[in-house]
C-alpha positions as a Markdown table, in Angstrom:
| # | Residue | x | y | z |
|---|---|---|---|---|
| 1 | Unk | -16.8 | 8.9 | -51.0 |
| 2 | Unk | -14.4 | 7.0 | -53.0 |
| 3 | Unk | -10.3 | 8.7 | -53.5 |
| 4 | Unk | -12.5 | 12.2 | -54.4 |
| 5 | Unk | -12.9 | 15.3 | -51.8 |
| 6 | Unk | -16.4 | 16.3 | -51.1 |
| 7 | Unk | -16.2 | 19.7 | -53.3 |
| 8 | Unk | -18.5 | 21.4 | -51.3 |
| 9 | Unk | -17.1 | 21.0 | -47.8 |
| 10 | Unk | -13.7 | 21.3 | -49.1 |
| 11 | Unk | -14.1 | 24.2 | -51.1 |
| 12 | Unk | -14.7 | 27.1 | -48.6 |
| 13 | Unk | -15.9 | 30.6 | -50.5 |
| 14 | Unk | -13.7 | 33.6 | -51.6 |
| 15 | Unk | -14.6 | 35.9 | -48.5 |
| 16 | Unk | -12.7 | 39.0 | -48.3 |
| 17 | Unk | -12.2 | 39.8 | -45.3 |
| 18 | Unk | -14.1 | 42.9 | -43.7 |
| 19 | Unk | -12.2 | 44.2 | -41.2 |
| 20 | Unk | -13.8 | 44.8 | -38.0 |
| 21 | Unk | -12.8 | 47.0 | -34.7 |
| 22 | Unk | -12.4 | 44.1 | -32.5 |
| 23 | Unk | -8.2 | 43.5 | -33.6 |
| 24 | Unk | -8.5 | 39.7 | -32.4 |
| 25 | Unk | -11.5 | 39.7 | -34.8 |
| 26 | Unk | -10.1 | 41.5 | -37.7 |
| 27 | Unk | -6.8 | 39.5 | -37.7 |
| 28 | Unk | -8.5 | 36.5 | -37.6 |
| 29 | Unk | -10.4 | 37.2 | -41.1 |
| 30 | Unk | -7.0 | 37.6 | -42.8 |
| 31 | Unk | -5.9 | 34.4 | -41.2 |
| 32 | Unk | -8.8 | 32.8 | -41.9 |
| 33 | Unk | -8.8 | 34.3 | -45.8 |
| 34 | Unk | -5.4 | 32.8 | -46.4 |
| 35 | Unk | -6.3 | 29.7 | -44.8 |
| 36 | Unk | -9.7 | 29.7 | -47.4 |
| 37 | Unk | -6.8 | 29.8 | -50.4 |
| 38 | Unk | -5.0 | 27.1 | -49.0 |
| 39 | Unk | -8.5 | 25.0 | -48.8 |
| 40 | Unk | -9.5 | 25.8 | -52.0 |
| 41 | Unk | -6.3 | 24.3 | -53.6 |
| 42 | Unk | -7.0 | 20.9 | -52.1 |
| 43 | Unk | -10.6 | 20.8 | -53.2 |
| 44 | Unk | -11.7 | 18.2 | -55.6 |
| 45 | Unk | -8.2 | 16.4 | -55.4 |
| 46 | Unk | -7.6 | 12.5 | -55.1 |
| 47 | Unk | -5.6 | 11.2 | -52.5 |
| 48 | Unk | -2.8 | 11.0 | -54.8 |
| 49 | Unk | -2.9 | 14.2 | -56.4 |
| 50 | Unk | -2.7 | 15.8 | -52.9 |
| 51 | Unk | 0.7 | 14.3 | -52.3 |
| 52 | Unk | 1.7 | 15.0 | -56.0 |
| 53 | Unk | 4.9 | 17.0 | -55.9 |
| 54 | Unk | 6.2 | 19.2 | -59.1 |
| 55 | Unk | 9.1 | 17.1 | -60.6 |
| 56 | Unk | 9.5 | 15.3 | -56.9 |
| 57 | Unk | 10.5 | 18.7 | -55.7 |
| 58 | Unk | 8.8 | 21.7 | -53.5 |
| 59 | Unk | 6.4 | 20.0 | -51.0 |
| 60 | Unk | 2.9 | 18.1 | -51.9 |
| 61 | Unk | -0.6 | 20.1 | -51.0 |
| 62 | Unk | -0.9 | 17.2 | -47.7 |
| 63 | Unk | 2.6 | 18.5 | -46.3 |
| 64 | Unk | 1.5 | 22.1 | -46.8 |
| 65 | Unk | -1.6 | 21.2 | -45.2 |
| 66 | Unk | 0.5 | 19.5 | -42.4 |
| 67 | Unk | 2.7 | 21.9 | -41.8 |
| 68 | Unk | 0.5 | 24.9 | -41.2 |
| 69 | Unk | -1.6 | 22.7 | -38.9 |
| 70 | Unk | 1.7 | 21.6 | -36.5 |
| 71 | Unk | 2.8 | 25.3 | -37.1 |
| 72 | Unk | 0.0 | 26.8 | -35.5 |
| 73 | Unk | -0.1 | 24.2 | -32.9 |
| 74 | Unk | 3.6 | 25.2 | -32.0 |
| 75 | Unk | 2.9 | 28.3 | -31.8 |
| 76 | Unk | -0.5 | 28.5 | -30.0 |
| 77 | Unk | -0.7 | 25.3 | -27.7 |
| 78 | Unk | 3.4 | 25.5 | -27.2 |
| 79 | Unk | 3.5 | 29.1 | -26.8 |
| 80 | Unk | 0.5 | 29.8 | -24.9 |
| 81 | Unk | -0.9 | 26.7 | -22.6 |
| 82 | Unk | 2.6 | 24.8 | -21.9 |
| 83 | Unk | 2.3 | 21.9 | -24.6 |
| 84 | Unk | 5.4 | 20.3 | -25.5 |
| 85 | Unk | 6.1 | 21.6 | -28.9 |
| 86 | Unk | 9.2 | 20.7 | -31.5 |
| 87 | Unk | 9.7 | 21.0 | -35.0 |
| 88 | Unk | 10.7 | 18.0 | -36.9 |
| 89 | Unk | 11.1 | 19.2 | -40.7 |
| 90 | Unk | 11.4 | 15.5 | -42.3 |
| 91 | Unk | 8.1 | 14.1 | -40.9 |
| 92 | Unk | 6.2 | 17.8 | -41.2 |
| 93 | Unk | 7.1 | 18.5 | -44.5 |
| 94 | Unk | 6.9 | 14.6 | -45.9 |
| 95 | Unk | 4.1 | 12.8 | -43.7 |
| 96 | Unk | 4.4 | 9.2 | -43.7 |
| 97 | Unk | 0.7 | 7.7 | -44.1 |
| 98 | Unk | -1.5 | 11.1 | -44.3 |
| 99 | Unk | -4.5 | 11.4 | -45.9 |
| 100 | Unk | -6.0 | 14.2 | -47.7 |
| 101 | Unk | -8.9 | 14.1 | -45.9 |
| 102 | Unk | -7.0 | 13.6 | -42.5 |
| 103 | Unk | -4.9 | 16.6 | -43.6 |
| 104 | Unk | -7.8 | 18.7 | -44.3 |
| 105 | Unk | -9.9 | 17.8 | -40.8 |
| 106 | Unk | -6.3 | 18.5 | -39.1 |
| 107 | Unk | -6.1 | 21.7 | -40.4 |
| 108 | Unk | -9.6 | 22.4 | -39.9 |
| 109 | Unk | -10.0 | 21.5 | -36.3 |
| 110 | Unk | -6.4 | 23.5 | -35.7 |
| 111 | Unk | -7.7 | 26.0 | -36.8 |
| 112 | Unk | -11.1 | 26.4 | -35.1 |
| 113 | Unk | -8.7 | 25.8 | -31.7 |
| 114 | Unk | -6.6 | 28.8 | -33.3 |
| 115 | Unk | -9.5 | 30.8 | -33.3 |
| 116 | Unk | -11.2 | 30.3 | -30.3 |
| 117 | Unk | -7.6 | 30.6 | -27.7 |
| 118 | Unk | -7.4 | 34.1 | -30.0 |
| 119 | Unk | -10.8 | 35.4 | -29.3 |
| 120 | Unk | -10.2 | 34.0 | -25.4 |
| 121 | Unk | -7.1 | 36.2 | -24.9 |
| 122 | Unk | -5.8 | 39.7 | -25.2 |
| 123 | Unk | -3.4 | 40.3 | -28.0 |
| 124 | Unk | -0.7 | 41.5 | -25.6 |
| 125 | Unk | -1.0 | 38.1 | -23.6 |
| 126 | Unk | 3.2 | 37.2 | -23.7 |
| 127 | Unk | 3.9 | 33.5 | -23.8 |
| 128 | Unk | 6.6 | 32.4 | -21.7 |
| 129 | Unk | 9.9 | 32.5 | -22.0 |
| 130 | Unk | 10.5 | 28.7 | -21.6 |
| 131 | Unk | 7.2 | 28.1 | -24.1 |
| 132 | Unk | 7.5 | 27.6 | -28.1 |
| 133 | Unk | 6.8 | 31.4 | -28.1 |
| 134 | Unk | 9.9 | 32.4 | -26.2 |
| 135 | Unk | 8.0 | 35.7 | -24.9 |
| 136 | Unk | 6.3 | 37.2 | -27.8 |
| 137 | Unk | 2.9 | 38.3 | -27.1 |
| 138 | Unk | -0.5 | 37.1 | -29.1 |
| 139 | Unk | -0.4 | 39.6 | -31.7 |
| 140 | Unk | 3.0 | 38.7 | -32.7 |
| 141 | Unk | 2.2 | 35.2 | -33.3 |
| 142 | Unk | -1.1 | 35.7 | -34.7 |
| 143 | Unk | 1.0 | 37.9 | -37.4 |
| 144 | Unk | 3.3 | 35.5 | -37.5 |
| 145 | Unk | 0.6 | 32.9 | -38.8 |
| 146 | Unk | -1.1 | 34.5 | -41.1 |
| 147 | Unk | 2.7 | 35.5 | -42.9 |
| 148 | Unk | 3.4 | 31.7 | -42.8 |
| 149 | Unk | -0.4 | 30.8 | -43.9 |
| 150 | Unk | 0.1 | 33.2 | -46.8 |
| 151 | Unk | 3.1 | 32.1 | -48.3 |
| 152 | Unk | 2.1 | 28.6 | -48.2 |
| 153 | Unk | -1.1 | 29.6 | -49.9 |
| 154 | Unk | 1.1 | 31.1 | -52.6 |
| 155 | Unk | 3.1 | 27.5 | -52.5 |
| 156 | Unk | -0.5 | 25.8 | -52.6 |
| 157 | Unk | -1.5 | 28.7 | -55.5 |
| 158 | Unk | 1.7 | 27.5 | -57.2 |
| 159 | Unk | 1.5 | 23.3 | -56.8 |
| 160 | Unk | -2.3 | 23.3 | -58.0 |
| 161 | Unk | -1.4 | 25.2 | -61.1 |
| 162 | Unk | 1.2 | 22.7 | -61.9 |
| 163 | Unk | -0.7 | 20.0 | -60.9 |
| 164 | Unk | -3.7 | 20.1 | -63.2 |
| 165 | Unk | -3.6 | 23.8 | -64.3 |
| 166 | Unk | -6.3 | 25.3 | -62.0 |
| 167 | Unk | -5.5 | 28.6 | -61.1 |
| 168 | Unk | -7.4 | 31.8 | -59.1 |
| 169 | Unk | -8.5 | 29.1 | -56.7 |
């Protein structure tokens, strides 16, 4: 495969989401739209150009990438089923030794678990007060994801542009 991303797995289509009656359902295609930008800005990239970061400043596609996967993590598997959850900012948001491609299949399979514990569980499920979640209930965190999702997409929109001038991705 050489230091190239498979463009085809790696560049997910533009699906706008439908909307459906199911809520679990119709949050999870805006989730799963903003995640699809995010995606599409790492498609086609080398290795290198996934940790390239804009005059050493912002954060690279691979941290953005690495972030929303441990985010969703905290939120879901720290909130919801007791999993020891912390946020470590220096290591999240400047991974030591990450691939692209590992960041991508990290994010991926985060987010398929994402998925399925949403469409397992009513939206007004509360996490725990001692959990990552600190009491909120499902809906609030899903919401809470796709806000962080998005404006990382716009940071991904933002990076790839500077990067090698691709933009509407």
């Amino acid at each position: 495969q050489g230091d190239e991303m498979d463009e085809d797995e790696d560049s997910p289509a533009f699906v706008f989401p439908k909307g459906s009656l199911d809520e679990n359902e119709h949050l999870l295609q805006w989730v799963g739209f903003q995640r699809g930008a995010v995606l599409r800005n790492c498609a086609g990239l080398s290795d290198e150009q996934g940790h390239w970061r804009p005059d050493g400043k912002l954060i690279s596609l691979v941290a953005i990438l690495n972030h929303l996967t441990l985010m969703e993590r905290r939120w879901v598997d720290g909130g919801f089923r007791g999993v020891e959850a912390t946020y470590e900012p220096e290591s999240e948001f400047h991974p030591e030794g990450l691939t692209l491609a590992e960041a991508l299949a990290a994010y991926r399979a985060r987010a398929a678990a994402t998925d399925a514990f949403v469409r397992s569980a009513s939206l007004d499920t509360v996490s725990p007060e001692s959990g990552w979640g600190r009491g909120f209930d499902l809906r609030f965190v899903v919401l809470h994801i796709l806000g962080e999702t998005a404006r990382h997409a716009g940071h991904a929109d933002a990076t790839r542009e500077m990067l090698d001038g691709s933009t509407g991705l």
